[in-house]
Coordinates of C-alpha atoms in Angstrom, one line a residue:
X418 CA 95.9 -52.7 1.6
X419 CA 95.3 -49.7 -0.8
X420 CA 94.9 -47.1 2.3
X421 CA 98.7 -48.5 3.2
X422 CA 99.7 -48.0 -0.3
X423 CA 99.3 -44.4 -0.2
X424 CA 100.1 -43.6 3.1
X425 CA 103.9 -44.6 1.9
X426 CA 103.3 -43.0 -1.8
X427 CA 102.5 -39.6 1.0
X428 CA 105.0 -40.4 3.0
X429 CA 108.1 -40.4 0.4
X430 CA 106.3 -37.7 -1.5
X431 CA 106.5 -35.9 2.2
X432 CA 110.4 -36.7 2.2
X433 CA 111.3 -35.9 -1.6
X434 CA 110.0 -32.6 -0.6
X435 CA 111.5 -32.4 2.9
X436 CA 114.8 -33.4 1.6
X437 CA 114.9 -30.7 -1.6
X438 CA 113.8 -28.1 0.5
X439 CA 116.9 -28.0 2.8
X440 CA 119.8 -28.1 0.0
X441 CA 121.2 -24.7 -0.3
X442 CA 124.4 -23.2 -2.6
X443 CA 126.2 -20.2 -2.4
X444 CA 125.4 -18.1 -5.9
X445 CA 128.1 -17.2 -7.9
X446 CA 126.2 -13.8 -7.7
X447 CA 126.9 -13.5 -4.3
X448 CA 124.2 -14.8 -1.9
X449 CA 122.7 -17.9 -1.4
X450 CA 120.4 -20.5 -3.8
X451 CA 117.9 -22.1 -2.0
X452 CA 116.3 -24.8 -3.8
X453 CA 113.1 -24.3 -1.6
X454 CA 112.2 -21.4 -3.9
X455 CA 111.6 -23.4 -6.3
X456 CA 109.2 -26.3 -5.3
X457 CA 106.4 -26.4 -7.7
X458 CA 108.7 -26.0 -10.2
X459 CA 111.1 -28.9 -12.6
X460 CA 114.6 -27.9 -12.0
X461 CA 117.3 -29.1 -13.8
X462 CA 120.9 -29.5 -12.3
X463 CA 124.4 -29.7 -14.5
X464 CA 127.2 -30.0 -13.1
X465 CA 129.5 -27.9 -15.5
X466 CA 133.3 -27.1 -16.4
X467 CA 134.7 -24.5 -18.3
X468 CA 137.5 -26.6 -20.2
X469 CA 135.5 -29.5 -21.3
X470 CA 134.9 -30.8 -24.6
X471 CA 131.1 -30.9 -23.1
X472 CA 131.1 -27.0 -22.6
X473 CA 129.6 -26.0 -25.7
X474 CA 126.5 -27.7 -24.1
X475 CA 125.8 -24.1 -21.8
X476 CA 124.7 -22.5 -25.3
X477 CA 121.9 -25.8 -25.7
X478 CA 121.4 -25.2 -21.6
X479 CA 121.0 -21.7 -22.2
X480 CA 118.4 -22.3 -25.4
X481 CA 116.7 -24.9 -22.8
X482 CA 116.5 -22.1 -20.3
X483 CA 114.8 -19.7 -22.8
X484 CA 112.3 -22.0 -24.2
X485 CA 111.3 -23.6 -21.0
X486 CA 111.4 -20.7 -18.1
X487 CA 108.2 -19.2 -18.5
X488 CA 106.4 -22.2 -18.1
X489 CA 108.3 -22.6 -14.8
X490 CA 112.1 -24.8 -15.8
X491 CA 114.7 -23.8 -14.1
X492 CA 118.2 -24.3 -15.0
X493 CA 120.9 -24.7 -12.6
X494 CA 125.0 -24.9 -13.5
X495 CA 126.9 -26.2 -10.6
X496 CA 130.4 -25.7 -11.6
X497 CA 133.0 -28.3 -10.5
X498 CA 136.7 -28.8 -10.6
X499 CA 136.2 -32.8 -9.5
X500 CA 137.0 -33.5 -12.9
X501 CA 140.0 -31.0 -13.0
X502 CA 138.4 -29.1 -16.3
X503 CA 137.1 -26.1 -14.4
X504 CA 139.0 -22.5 -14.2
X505 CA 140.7 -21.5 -10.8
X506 CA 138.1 -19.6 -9.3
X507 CA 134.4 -18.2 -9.2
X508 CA 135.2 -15.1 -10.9
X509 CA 136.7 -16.7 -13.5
X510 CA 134.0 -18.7 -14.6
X511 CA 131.5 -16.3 -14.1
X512 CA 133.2 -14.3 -16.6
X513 CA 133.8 -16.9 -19.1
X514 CA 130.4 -17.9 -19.1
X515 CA 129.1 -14.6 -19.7
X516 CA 131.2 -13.7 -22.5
X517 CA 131.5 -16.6 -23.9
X518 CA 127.7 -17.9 -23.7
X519 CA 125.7 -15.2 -22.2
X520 CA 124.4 -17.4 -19.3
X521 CA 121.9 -15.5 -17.6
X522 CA 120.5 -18.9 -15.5
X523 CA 121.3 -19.5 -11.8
X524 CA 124.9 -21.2 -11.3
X525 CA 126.2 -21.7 -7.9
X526 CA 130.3 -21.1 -7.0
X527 CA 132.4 -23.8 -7.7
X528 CA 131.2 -27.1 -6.0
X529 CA 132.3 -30.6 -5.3
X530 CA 129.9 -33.1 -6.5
X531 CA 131.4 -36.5 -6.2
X532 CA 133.2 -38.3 -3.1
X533 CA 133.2 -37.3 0.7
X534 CA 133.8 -33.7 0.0
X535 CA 130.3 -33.8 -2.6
X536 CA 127.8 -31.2 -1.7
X537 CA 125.0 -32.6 0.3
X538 CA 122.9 -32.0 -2.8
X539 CA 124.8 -34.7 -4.4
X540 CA 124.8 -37.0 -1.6
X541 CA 121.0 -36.9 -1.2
X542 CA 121.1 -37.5 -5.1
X543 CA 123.3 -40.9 -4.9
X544 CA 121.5 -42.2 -1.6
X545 CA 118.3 -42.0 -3.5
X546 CA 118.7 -42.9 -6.7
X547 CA 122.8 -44.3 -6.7
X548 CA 123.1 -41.7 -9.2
X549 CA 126.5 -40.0 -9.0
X550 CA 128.2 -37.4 -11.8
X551 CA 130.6 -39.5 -14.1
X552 CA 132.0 -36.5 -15.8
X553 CA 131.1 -32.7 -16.0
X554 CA 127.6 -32.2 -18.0
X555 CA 125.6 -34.6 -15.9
X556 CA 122.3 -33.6 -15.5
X557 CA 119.6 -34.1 -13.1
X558 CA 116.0 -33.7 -13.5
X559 CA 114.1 -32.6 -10.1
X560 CA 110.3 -32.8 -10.3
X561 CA 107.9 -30.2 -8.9
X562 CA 107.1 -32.6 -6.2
X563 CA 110.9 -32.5 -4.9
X564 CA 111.7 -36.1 -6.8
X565 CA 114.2 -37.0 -9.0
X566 CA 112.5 -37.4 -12.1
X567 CA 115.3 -38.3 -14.8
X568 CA 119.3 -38.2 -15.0
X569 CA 121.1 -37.9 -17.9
X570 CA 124.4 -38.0 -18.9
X571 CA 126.9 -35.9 -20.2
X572 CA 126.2 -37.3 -23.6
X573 CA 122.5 -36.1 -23.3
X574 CA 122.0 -33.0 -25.1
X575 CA 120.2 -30.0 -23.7
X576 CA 118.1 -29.6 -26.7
X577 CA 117.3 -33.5 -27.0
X578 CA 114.7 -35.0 -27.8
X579 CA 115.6 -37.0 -24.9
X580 CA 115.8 -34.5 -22.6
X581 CA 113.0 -32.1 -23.5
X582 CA 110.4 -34.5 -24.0
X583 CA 111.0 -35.7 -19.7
X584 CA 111.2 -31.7 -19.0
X585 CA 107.4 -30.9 -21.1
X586 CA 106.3 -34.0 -19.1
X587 CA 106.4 -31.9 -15.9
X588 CA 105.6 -28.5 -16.8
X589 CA 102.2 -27.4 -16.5

């Protein structure tokens, strides 16, 4: 029984990896994110908007970014207009984001995450855990082993107690 047992603990190990290391984005930088580069590592994944009450969050996103990142957290913004807060195009919100909160994390171009037109990312996400974003300022935690570990939602603070204590959890 216990050899079975851990053939299908390997097995959807195997696929939590498999499946994070085929979702890609296009950078708001230009170029492409591949999450692939960072298995090994926690990652977490907001789903932002520039004119949301919730916006103030990127300076506690930002704060998680500096505190964690050097023991290996990374911090991705995946801007969305699904919610109709977000500014009309990729330049914009690259701009307001740096002038405004001095981002300096990855964020991807403006990206649907809900419906039939959601990334792949975030269909992956609600086939495995029926975990969809409600609002802007969802988050996501991805363990090192390509899992979700924890969701939060918009609600959850970066700088939570909640929230930092699942991220220390996975690093080192």
């Amino acid at each position: 029984m216990r050899p079975l047992l851990s053939a299908i603990l390997i097995t959807c190990a195997t696929l939590a990896q498999a499946a994070m290391s085929s979702f890609t984005f296009p950078s708001i930088d230009g170029g492409e994110i591949d999450l692939a580069a960072w298995r090994g590592q926690p990652v977490l994944v907001v789903n932002t908007a520039s004119r949301c009450g919730y916006t103030p969050q990127y300076d506690g996103l930002q704060e998680l970014y500096d505190t964690y990142r050097d023991r290996g957290l990374v911090v991705l913004a995946i801007p969305s207009n699904d919610f109709r807060q977000e500014l009309a195009s990729d330049e914009e919100v690259k701009d307001f984001c740096e002038v405004n909160f001095g981002l300096d994390f990855p964020m991807t171009t403006i990206t649907s995450v809900r419906g039939d037109s959601a990334h792949p990312f975030y269909k992956w996400l609600e086939t495995e855990t029926g975990f969809a974003p409600s609002w802007n300022f969802n988050k996501v935690l991805i363990a090192p082993d390509g899992s979700v570990a924890a969701t939060f939602g918009s609600n959850a603070r970066p700088m939570s107690r909640t929230v930092t204590d699942a991220i220390t959890a996975l690093l080192d």
